[in-house]
PDB file of C-alpha atoms and ligand atoms in Angstrom:
ATOM      1  CA  MET A   1      16.366 -47.612 -18.916  1.00  0.00           C
ATOM      2  CA  LEU A   2      14.521 -49.129 -22.364  1.00  0.00           C
ATOM      3  CA  SER A   3      10.614 -48.285 -21.986  1.00  0.00           C
ATOM      4  CA  GLU A   4      12.192 -45.096 -22.197  1.00  0.00           C
ATOM      5  CA  MET A   5      13.941 -45.325 -25.543  1.00  0.00           C
ATOM      6  CA  ASP A   6      13.030 -43.520 -28.409  1.00  0.00           C
ATOM      7  CA  LEU A   7      11.643 -45.064 -31.879  1.00  0.00           C
ATOM      8  CA  GLU A   8      15.242 -44.478 -33.619  1.00  0.00           C
ATOM      9  CA  GLN A   9      15.592 -47.178 -31.549  1.00  0.00           C
ATOM     10  CA  ALA A  10      13.469 -49.031 -31.280  1.00  0.00           C
ATOM     11  CA  LYS A  11      13.406 -49.503 -35.489  1.00  0.00           C
ATOM     12  CA  ILE A  12      17.345 -50.079 -34.761  1.00  0.00           C
ATOM     13  CA  ILE A  13      16.114 -53.035 -32.646  1.00  0.00           C
ATOM     14  CA  LEU A  14      12.966 -54.728 -34.036  1.00  0.00           C
ATOM     15  CA  GLY A  15      14.527 -54.348 -37.831  1.00  0.00           C
ATOM     16  CA  ASP A  16      12.640 -53.105 -40.903  1.00  0.00           C
ATOM     17  CA  GLU A  17       9.627 -54.815 -40.809  1.00  0.00           C
ATOM     18  CA  PHE A  18       9.049 -53.710 -37.778  1.00  0.00           C
ATOM     19  CA  ALA A  19      10.334 -50.027 -38.903  1.00  0.00           C
ATOM     20  CA  SER A  20       8.353 -49.479 -42.160  1.00  0.00           C
ATOM     21  CA  HIS A  21       6.154 -46.600 -42.204  1.00  0.00           C
ATOM     22  CA  ALA A  22       6.381 -46.661 -38.340  1.00  0.00           C
ATOM     23  CA  ASP A  23       7.210 -42.771 -38.574  1.00  0.00           C
ATOM     24  CA  GLU A  24       3.751 -41.943 -40.227  1.00  0.00           C
ATOM     25  CA  ILE A  25       1.821 -43.161 -38.028  1.00  0.00           C
ATOM     26  CA  TRP A  26       4.175 -41.863 -35.385  1.00  0.00           C
ATOM     27  CA  GLU A  27       2.962 -38.755 -36.471  1.00  0.00           C
ATOM     28  CA  THR A  28      -0.380 -39.198 -37.056  1.00  0.00           C
ATOM     29  CA  ILE A  29       0.022 -39.907 -33.222  1.00  0.00           C
ATOM     30  CA  GLN A  30       1.167 -37.738 -32.278  1.00  0.00           C
ATOM     31  CA  SER A  31      -1.095 -34.315 -34.196  1.00  0.00           C
ATOM     32  CA  LEU A  32      -3.832 -35.779 -32.549  1.00  0.00           C
ATOM     33  CA  HIS A  33      -1.838 -34.284 -29.012  1.00  0.00           C
ATOM     34  CA  TYR A  34      -4.174 -37.484 -26.757  1.00  0.00           C
ATOM     35  CA  PRO A  35      -2.159 -37.292 -23.444  1.00  0.00           C
ATOM     36  CA  THR A  36      -1.142 -40.034 -22.131  1.00  0.00           C
ATOM     37  CA  THR A  37      -3.238 -40.882 -20.076  1.00  0.00           C
ATOM     38  CA  ALA A  38      -5.550 -41.210 -23.444  1.00  0.00           C
ATOM     39  CA  ARG A  39      -8.260 -44.565 -22.635  1.00  0.00           C
ATOM     40  CA  VAL A  40      -6.289 -46.435 -26.070  1.00  0.00           C
ATOM     41  CA  LEU A  41      -7.130 -49.490 -27.858  1.00  0.00           C
ATOM     42  CA  ASP A  42      -5.811 -51.291 -31.045  1.00  0.00           C
ATOM     43  CA  ILE A  43      -7.893 -53.562 -33.005  1.00  0.00           C
ATOM     44  CA  GLY A  44      -5.490 -56.313 -35.125  1.00  0.00           C
ATOM     45  CA  THR A  45      -3.216 -56.624 -32.551  1.00  0.00           C
ATOM     46  CA  GLY A  46      -0.754 -58.559 -35.399  1.00  0.00           C
ATOM     47  CA  GLU A  47       2.703 -58.370 -35.416  1.00  0.00           C
ATOM     48  CA  GLY A  48       1.908 -55.455 -32.157  1.00  0.00           C
ATOM     49  CA  LYS A  49       3.203 -52.589 -34.643  1.00  0.00           C
ATOM     50  CA  MET A  50       0.898 -50.813 -33.922  1.00  0.00           C
ATOM     51  CA  ALA A  51       0.446 -51.316 -30.351  1.00  0.00           C
ATOM     52  CA  ILE A  52       4.472 -50.969 -29.674  1.00  0.00           C
ATOM     53  CA  ILE A  53       4.367 -48.041 -30.945  1.00  0.00           C
ATOM     54  CA  LEU A  54       1.836 -46.590 -28.971  1.00  0.00           C
ATOM     55  CA  ALA A  55       2.867 -48.226 -26.037  1.00  0.00           C
ATOM     56  CA  LEU A  56       6.401 -45.748 -26.642  1.00  0.00           C
ATOM     57  CA  MET A  57       4.635 -42.971 -27.427  1.00  0.00           C
ATOM     58  CA  GLY A  58       3.733 -43.542 -23.363  1.00  0.00           C
ATOM     59  CA  TYR A  59       0.099 -45.145 -23.915  1.00  0.00           C
ATOM     60  CA  LYS A  60      -1.500 -48.461 -21.791  1.00  0.00           C
ATOM     61  CA  VAL A  61      -2.705 -50.094 -24.695  1.00  0.00           C
ATOM     62  CA  LYS A  62      -5.468 -52.003 -24.624  1.00  0.00           C
ATOM     63  CA  THR A  63      -5.094 -54.773 -28.341  1.00  0.00           C
ATOM     64  CA  GLY A  64      -6.854 -57.724 -30.081  1.00  0.00           C
ATOM     65  CA  GLU A  65      -7.513 -60.268 -32.624  1.00  0.00           C
ATOM     66  CA  PRO A  66     -10.012 -62.979 -32.569  1.00  0.00           C
ATOM     67  CA  SER A  67      -9.012 -66.152 -30.651  1.00  0.00           C
ATOM     68  CA  GLU A  68      -9.119 -68.420 -33.885  1.00  0.00           C
ATOM     69  CA  ASP A  69      -6.569 -66.055 -35.908  1.00  0.00           C
ATOM     70  CA  LEU A  70      -3.594 -65.726 -33.491  1.00  0.00           C
ATOM     71  CA  TRP A  71      -1.627 -63.915 -35.709  1.00  0.00           C
ATOM     72  CA  ALA A  72       1.888 -63.577 -34.914  1.00  0.00           C
ATOM     73  CA  ASP A  73       3.762 -62.917 -31.889  1.00  0.00           C
ATOM     74  CA  TRP A  74       3.831 -59.441 -30.445  1.00  0.00           C
ATOM     75  CA  ARG A  75       5.301 -60.765 -27.296  1.00  0.00           C
ATOM     76  CA  THR A  76       8.594 -61.325 -28.151  1.00  0.00           C
ATOM     77  CA  PRO A  77       8.989 -57.298 -30.633  1.00  0.00           C
ATOM     78  CA  ALA A  78       7.433 -55.320 -27.482  1.00  0.00           C
ATOM     79  CA  GLN A  79       9.588 -57.243 -24.430  1.00  0.00           C
ATOM     80  CA  LYS A  80      12.722 -56.363 -26.538  1.00  0.00           C
ATOM     81  CA  VAL A  81      11.723 -52.723 -26.484  1.00  0.00           C
ATOM     82  CA  GLY A  82      10.468 -53.200 -22.778  1.00  0.00           C
ATOM     83  CA  VAL A  83       6.670 -52.044 -23.052  1.00  0.00           C
ATOM     84  CA  ILE A  84       5.738 -55.020 -22.453  1.00  0.00           C
ATOM     85  CA  LYS A  85       3.534 -54.449 -19.218  1.00  0.00           C
ATOM     86  CA  GLN A  86       1.694 -50.990 -20.976  1.00  0.00           C
ATOM     87  CA  ILE A  87       0.462 -53.565 -23.522  1.00  0.00           C
ATOM     88  CA  SER A  88      -2.511 -56.182 -22.970  1.00  0.00           C
ATOM     89  CA  PHE A  89      -4.821 -58.574 -24.709  1.00  0.00           C
ATOM     90  CA  GLN A  90      -7.952 -60.137 -25.188  1.00  0.00           C
ATOM     91  CA  PRO A  91      -8.980 -61.779 -27.667  1.00  0.00           C
ATOM     92  CA  PHE A  92     -12.124 -60.298 -29.225  1.00  0.00           C
ATOM     93  CA  GLY A  93     -13.107 -59.739 -32.658  1.00  0.00           C
ATOM     94  CA  ALA A  94     -13.718 -56.180 -34.030  1.00  0.00           C
ATOM     95  CA  GLU A  95     -17.013 -56.968 -35.863  1.00  0.00           C
ATOM     96  CA  ASN A  96     -18.856 -56.965 -31.961  1.00  0.00           C
ATOM     97  CA  MET A  97     -15.864 -55.989 -29.044  1.00  0.00           C
ATOM     98  CA  PRO A  98     -16.798 -57.083 -25.391  1.00  0.00           C
ATOM     99  CA  PHE A  99     -16.356 -53.588 -24.108  1.00  0.00           C
ATOM    100  CA  ASP A 100     -18.836 -50.947 -22.848  1.00  0.00           C
ATOM    101  CA  ASN A 101     -20.310 -47.895 -25.054  1.00  0.00           C
ATOM    102  CA  ASN A 102     -18.089 -44.642 -24.808  1.00  0.00           C
ATOM    103  CA  SER A 103     -15.338 -46.641 -23.376  1.00  0.00           C
ATOM    104  CA  PHE A 104     -11.791 -45.149 -25.251  1.00  0.00           C
ATOM    105  CA  ASP A 105     -10.912 -41.939 -26.196  1.00  0.00           C
ATOM    106  CA  LEU A 106      -9.287 -43.626 -29.618  1.00  0.00           C
ATOM    107  CA  ILE A 107      -9.210 -46.683 -31.424  1.00  0.00           C
ATOM    108  CA  THR A 108      -6.095 -47.897 -33.671  1.00  0.00           C
ATOM    109  CA  ALA A 109      -6.196 -50.217 -36.554  1.00  0.00           C
ATOM    110  CA  TRP A 110      -2.087 -50.450 -38.242  1.00  0.00           C
ATOM    111  CA  ALA A 111      -2.913 -52.603 -41.585  1.00  0.00           C
ATOM    112  CA  THR A 112      -6.163 -54.976 -40.416  1.00  0.00           C
ATOM    113  CA  PHE A 113      -9.408 -53.774 -41.425  1.00  0.00           C
ATOM    114  CA  HIS A 114      -8.611 -54.971 -44.492  1.00  0.00           C
ATOM    115  CA  HIS A 115      -8.205 -58.747 -43.078  1.00  0.00           C
ATOM    116  CA  ILE A 116     -12.281 -57.984 -41.407  1.00  0.00           C
ATOM    117  CA  ALA A 117     -14.999 -59.750 -43.534  1.00  0.00           C
ATOM    118  CA  ARG A 118     -17.742 -57.235 -41.753  1.00  0.00           C
ATOM    119  CA  VAL A 119     -15.957 -53.274 -41.768  1.00  0.00           C
ATOM    120  CA  HIS A 120     -19.135 -51.969 -41.425  1.00  0.00           C
ATOM    121  CA  LYS A 121     -20.055 -53.406 -38.702  1.00  0.00           C
ATOM    122  CA  ALA A 122     -16.535 -53.262 -37.018  1.00  0.00           C
ATOM    123  CA  ILE A 123     -16.801 -49.201 -38.332  1.00  0.00           C
ATOM    124  CA  ASP A 124     -19.978 -49.227 -35.967  1.00  0.00           C
ATOM    125  CA  GLU A 125     -19.533 -50.936 -33.364  1.00  0.00           C
ATOM    126  CA  CYS A 126     -15.835 -48.502 -33.121  1.00  0.00           C
ATOM    127  CA  MET A 127     -18.647 -45.892 -33.105  1.00  0.00           C
ATOM    128  CA  ARG A 128     -20.430 -47.764 -29.965  1.00  0.00           C
ATOM    129  CA  VAL A 129     -17.314 -48.339 -28.009  1.00  0.00           C
ATOM    130  CA  LEU A 130     -15.260 -44.252 -28.534  1.00  0.00           C
ATOM    131  CA  LYS A 131     -16.496 -41.301 -26.477  1.00  0.00           C
ATOM    132  CA  THR A 132     -18.059 -38.599 -27.806  1.00  0.00           C
ATOM    133  CA  ASN A 133     -15.750 -37.065 -29.328  1.00  0.00           C
ATOM    134  CA  GLY A 134     -13.070 -39.968 -29.584  1.00  0.00           C
ATOM    135  CA  LYS A 135     -11.573 -40.718 -33.141  1.00  0.00           C
ATOM    136  CA  LEU A 136     -10.709 -43.749 -35.160  1.00  0.00           C
ATOM    137  CA  VAL A 137      -7.787 -44.021 -36.574  1.00  0.00           C
ATOM    138  CA  ILE A 138      -7.580 -46.816 -39.524  1.00  0.00           C
ATOM    139  CA  PHE A 139      -3.841 -47.045 -41.294  1.00  0.00           C
ATOM    140  CA  GLU A 140      -5.041 -49.177 -44.471  1.00  0.00           C
ATOM    141  CA  PHE A 141      -2.317 -49.469 -47.504  1.00  0.00           C
ATOM    142  CA  ASN A 142      -2.525 -47.579 -50.285  1.00  0.00           C
ATOM    143  CA  LYS A 143      -2.957 -49.642 -53.630  1.00  0.00           C
ATOM    144  CA  LYS A 144       0.934 -49.019 -54.336  1.00  0.00           C
ATOM    145  CA  GLY A 145       1.351 -50.346 -51.328  1.00  0.00           C
ATOM    146  CA  ILE A 146      -0.309 -53.272 -51.872  1.00  0.00           C
ATOM    147  CA  ASP A 147       0.737 -54.250 -55.303  1.00  0.00           C
ATOM    148  CA  LYS A 148       3.750 -55.029 -53.017  1.00  0.00           C
ATOM    149  CA  ILE A 149       2.724 -56.913 -50.075  1.00  0.00           C
ATOM    150  CA  LYS A 150       0.279 -59.059 -53.362  1.00  0.00           C
ATOM    151  CA  ALA A 151       3.576 -59.144 -55.298  1.00  0.00           C
ATOM    152  CA  LEU A 152       4.890 -61.527 -52.723  1.00  0.00           C
ATOM    153  CA  TYR A 153       1.593 -62.992 -51.345  1.00  0.00           C
ATOM    154  CA  PRO A 154      -0.687 -63.211 -54.335  1.00  0.00           C
ATOM    155  CA  ASN A 155      -3.758 -64.240 -51.713  1.00  0.00           C
ATOM    156  CA  HIS A 156      -3.052 -61.302 -49.608  1.00  0.00           C
ATOM    157  CA  PRO A 157      -7.183 -58.914 -49.520  1.00  0.00           C
ATOM    158  CA  ASP A 158      -7.529 -56.118 -51.400  1.00  0.00           C
ATOM    159  CA  LEU A 159      -6.837 -53.019 -50.291  1.00  0.00           C
ATOM    160  CA  ILE A 160     -10.010 -51.155 -49.287  1.00  0.00           C
ATOM    161  CA  ASP A 161     -11.431 -47.232 -49.095  1.00  0.00           C
ATOM    162  CA  ILE A 162     -13.217 -46.750 -44.961  1.00  0.00           C
ATOM    163  CA  ARG A 163     -14.831 -44.029 -46.871  1.00  0.00           C
ATOM    164  CA  ASP A 164     -17.154 -47.456 -48.606  1.00  0.00           C
ATOM    165  CA  TYR A 165     -18.312 -48.637 -45.211  1.00  0.00           C
ATOM    166  CA  TYR A 166     -17.950 -45.253 -42.684  1.00  0.00           C
ATOM    167  CA  ASN A 167     -22.209 -44.887 -42.742  1.00  0.00           C
ATOM    168  CA  GLY A 168     -21.994 -41.727 -40.133  1.00  0.00           C
ATOM    169  CA  ASN A 169     -21.708 -37.183 -41.232  1.00  0.00           C
ATOM    170  CA  PRO A 170     -18.686 -37.422 -43.920  1.00  0.00           C
ATOM    171  CA  ASP A 171     -17.667 -34.015 -41.978  1.00  0.00           C
ATOM    172  CA  ASN A 172     -16.647 -36.594 -38.895  1.00  0.00           C
ATOM    173  CA  ILE A 173     -14.050 -38.965 -41.585  1.00  0.00           C
ATOM    174  CA  SER A 174     -11.414 -37.193 -42.653  1.00  0.00           C
ATOM    175  CA  PHE A 175      -8.467 -38.891 -45.934  1.00  0.00           C
ATOM    176  CA  GLU A 176      -4.868 -38.878 -46.431  1.00  0.00           C
ATOM    177  CA  ALA A 177      -2.905 -39.954 -48.155  1.00  0.00           C
ATOM    178  CA  LYS A 178       1.143 -40.906 -48.309  1.00  0.00           C
ATOM    179  CA  GLU A 179       3.222 -42.797 -50.569  1.00  0.00           C
ATOM    180  CA  GLU A 180       1.888 -46.688 -49.477  1.00  0.00           C
ATOM    181  CA  ILE A 181      -0.960 -45.855 -46.700  1.00  0.00           C
ATOM    182  CA  ASN A 182      -4.196 -43.989 -46.706  1.00  0.00           C
ATOM    183  CA  VAL A 183      -5.234 -43.255 -43.188  1.00  0.00           C
ATOM    184  CA  PHE A 184      -8.837 -42.384 -42.505  1.00  0.00           C
ATOM    185  CA  ILE A 185      -9.457 -41.164 -38.966  1.00  0.00           C
ATOM    186  CA  ILE A 186     -13.292 -40.229 -37.886  1.00  0.00           C
ATOM    187  CA  GLN A 187     -14.142 -38.265 -35.359  1.00  0.00           C
ATOM    188  CA  LYS A 188     -17.654 -39.389 -33.095  1.00  0.00           C
TER     189      LYS A 188
HETATM  190  C1  LIG B   1      -1.797 -57.627 -41.154  1.00  0.00           C
HETATM  191  S1  LIG B   1      -2.146 -57.943 -39.568  1.00  0.00           S
HETATM  192  C2  LIG B   1      -2.671 -56.419 -38.263  1.00  0.00           C
HETATM  193  C3  LIG B   1      -0.840 -56.268 -38.283  1.00  0.00           C
HETATM  194  C4  LIG B   1      -0.905 -55.086 -36.610  1.00  0.00           C
HETATM  195  N1  LIG B   1      -1.996 -54.160 -36.477  1.00  0.00           N
HETATM  196  C5  LIG B   1       0.158 -54.435 -36.361  1.00  0.00           C
HETATM  197  O1  LIG B   1       0.294 -53.490 -36.274  1.00  0.00           O
HETATM  198  O2  LIG B   1       1.463 -55.460 -36.446  1.00  0.00           O
HETATM  199  C6  LIG B   1      -4.545 -58.542 -39.170  1.00  0.00           C
HETATM  200  C7  LIG B   1      -5.391 -57.999 -38.327  1.00  0.00           C
HETATM  201  O3  LIG B   1      -5.895 -57.884 -37.962  1.00  0.00           O
HETATM  202  C8  LIG B   1      -6.115 -59.315 -37.580  1.00  0.00           C
HETATM  203  N2  LIG B   1      -7.833 -59.466 -37.753  1.00  0.00           N
HETATM  204  C9  LIG B   1      -8.956 -60.351 -38.745  1.00  0.00           C
HETATM  205  N3  LIG B   1     -10.223 -60.110 -38.440  1.00  0.00           N
HETATM  206  C10 LIG B   1     -10.204 -59.905 -37.509  1.00  0.00           C
HETATM  207  C11 LIG B   1     -10.866 -59.046 -37.180  1.00  0.00           C
HETATM  208  N4  LIG B   1     -12.410 -59.500 -37.604  1.00  0.00           N
HETATM  209  N5  LIG B   1     -10.460 -58.127 -35.730  1.00  0.00           N
HETATM  210  C12 LIG B   1      -9.702 -58.053 -35.083  1.00  0.00           C
HETATM  211  N6  LIG B   1      -8.967 -58.596 -35.987  1.00  0.00           N
HETATM  212  C13 LIG B   1      -9.272 -58.886 -36.766  1.00  0.00           C
HETATM  213  C14 LIG B   1      -5.866 -61.119 -37.447  1.00  0.00           C
HETATM  214  O4  LIG B   1      -5.722 -61.653 -36.551  1.00  0.00           O
HETATM  215  C15 LIG B   1      -4.342 -59.381 -37.453  1.00  0.00           C
HETATM  216  O5  LIG B   1      -4.600 -59.590 -36.488  1.00  0.00           O
END
């Protein structure tokens, strides 16, 4: 049954673009030990990498991006690895999300925040829709990662450090530097 395929098979089926950093994303989410019943929101659907990895891990995922910025076809890869039914798409902008207060246990964003115009506002919105003790996990490219992208796309936005945009209790934000990405986790 395809929906039970592991990450290694998905990487082979979906290719290098999907595979790059997929292990780091998987390991980071796994380390948080959320049950598969957790309410999960993914911001900035893009090619669907983040939502597909969450779905492969067994989560049901709500994901979205602005309707004026529909980025890529995430449905075909989700279909190919058998997880499309676990992913529900709804257009929204991170700065003003159509969700009630205290709705989600976990919010994720892979390579999304450096594309968001008002990062402060987006973080505030995440804190509003997260449940108490819920976590916002933001993956962003570091200098090495962004330089690789800029070599191909010189007009690509610069890297951002989420700590520059977070006004809450400094004890509630953690930071981990990996080879090409930084991982920021904010607990509400
Ligand atoms: C490089 S893609 C992210 C990759 C994607 N997270 C994945 O897992 O494949 C950047 C994403 O940011 C989204 N985006 C840009 N501005 C946004 C905003 N204000 N709110 C939410 N998403 C936004 C774009 O629509 C796009 O989906």
